[in-house]
GROMACS .gro file of C-alpha atoms in nm:
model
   74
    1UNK     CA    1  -3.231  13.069  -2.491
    2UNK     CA    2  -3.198  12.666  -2.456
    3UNK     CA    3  -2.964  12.472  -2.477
    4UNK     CA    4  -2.925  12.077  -2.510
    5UNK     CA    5  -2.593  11.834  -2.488
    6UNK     CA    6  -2.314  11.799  -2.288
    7UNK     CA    7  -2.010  11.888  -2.085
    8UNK     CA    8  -1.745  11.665  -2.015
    9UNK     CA    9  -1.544  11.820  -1.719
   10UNK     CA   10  -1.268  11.617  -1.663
   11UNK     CA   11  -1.128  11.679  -2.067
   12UNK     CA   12  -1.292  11.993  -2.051
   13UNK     CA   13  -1.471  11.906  -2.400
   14UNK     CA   14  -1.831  12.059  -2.492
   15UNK     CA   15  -2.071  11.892  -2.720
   16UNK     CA   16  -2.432  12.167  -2.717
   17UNK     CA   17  -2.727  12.312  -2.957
   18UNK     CA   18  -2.818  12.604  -2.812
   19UNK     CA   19  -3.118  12.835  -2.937
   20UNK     CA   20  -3.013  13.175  -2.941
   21UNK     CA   21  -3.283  13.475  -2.907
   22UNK     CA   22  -3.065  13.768  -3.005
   23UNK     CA   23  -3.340  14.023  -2.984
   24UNK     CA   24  -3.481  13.989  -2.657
   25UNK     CA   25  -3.621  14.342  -2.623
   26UNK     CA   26  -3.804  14.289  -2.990
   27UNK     CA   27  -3.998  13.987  -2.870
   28UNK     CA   28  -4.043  14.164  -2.501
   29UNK     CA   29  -4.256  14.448  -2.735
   30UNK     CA   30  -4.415  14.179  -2.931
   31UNK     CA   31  -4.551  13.966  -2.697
   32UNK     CA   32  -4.704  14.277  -2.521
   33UNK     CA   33  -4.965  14.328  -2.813
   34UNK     CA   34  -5.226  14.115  -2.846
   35UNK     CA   35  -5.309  13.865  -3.051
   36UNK     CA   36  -4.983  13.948  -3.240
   37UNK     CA   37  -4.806  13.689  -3.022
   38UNK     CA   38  -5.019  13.447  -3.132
   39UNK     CA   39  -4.962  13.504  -3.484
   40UNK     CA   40  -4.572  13.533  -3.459
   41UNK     CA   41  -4.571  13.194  -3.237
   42UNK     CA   42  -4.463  13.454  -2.886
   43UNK     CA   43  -4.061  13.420  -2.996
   44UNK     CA   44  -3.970  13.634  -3.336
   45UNK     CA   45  -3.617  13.528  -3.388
   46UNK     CA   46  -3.425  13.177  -3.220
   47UNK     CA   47  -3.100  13.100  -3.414
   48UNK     CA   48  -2.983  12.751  -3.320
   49UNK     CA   49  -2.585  12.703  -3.256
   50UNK     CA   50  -2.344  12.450  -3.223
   51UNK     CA   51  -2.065  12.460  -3.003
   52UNK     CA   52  -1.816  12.217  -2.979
   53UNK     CA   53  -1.439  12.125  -2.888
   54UNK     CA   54  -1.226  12.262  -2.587
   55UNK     CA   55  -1.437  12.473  -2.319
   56UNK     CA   56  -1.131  12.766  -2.357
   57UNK     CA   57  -1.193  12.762  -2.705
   58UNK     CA   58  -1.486  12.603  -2.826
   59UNK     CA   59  -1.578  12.590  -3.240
   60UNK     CA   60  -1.934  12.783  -3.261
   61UNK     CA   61  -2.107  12.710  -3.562
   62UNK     CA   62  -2.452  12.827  -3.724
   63UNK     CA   63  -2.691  12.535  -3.802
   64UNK     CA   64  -3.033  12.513  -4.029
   65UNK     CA   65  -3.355  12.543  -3.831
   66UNK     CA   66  -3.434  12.171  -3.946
   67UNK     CA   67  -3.086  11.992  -3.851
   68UNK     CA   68  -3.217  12.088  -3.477
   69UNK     CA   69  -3.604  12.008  -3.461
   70UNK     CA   70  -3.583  11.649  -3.434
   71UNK     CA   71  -3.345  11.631  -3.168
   72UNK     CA   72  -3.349  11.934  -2.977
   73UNK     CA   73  -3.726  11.916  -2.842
   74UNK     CA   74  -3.700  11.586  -2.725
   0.00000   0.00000   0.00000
């Protein structure tokens, strides 16, 4: 997982991408065998997030592969 933005403490606001690997213990297996982590790129599976709003309650949204790559590997 990664994560770029922002936390503003004192109005307890959030402002983050975050790349979410949901299936860890998949891409532990797959990175074991050779030469098949080459092929896959070593990660099978990264969903990128947004979460935003109030740290209690923050709004977590889904976002395309290509809204993040420009900004997030900066």
């Amino acid at each position: 997982m990664g994560s770029r933005g922002q936390i503003d403490i004192a109005s307890q606001e959030i402002d983050f991408t975050i790349m979410v690997s949901p299936f860890k213990t998949i891409d532990r297996i797959i990175n074991s065998i050779p030469g098949l982590r080459w092929i896959l790129g070593g990660r099978l599976v990264a969903i990128p997030m947004k979460a935003t709003g109030n740290l209690e309650d923050p709004q977590i949204t889904a976002l395309s592969p290509s809204a993040v790559a420009p900004a997030f590997w900066k």
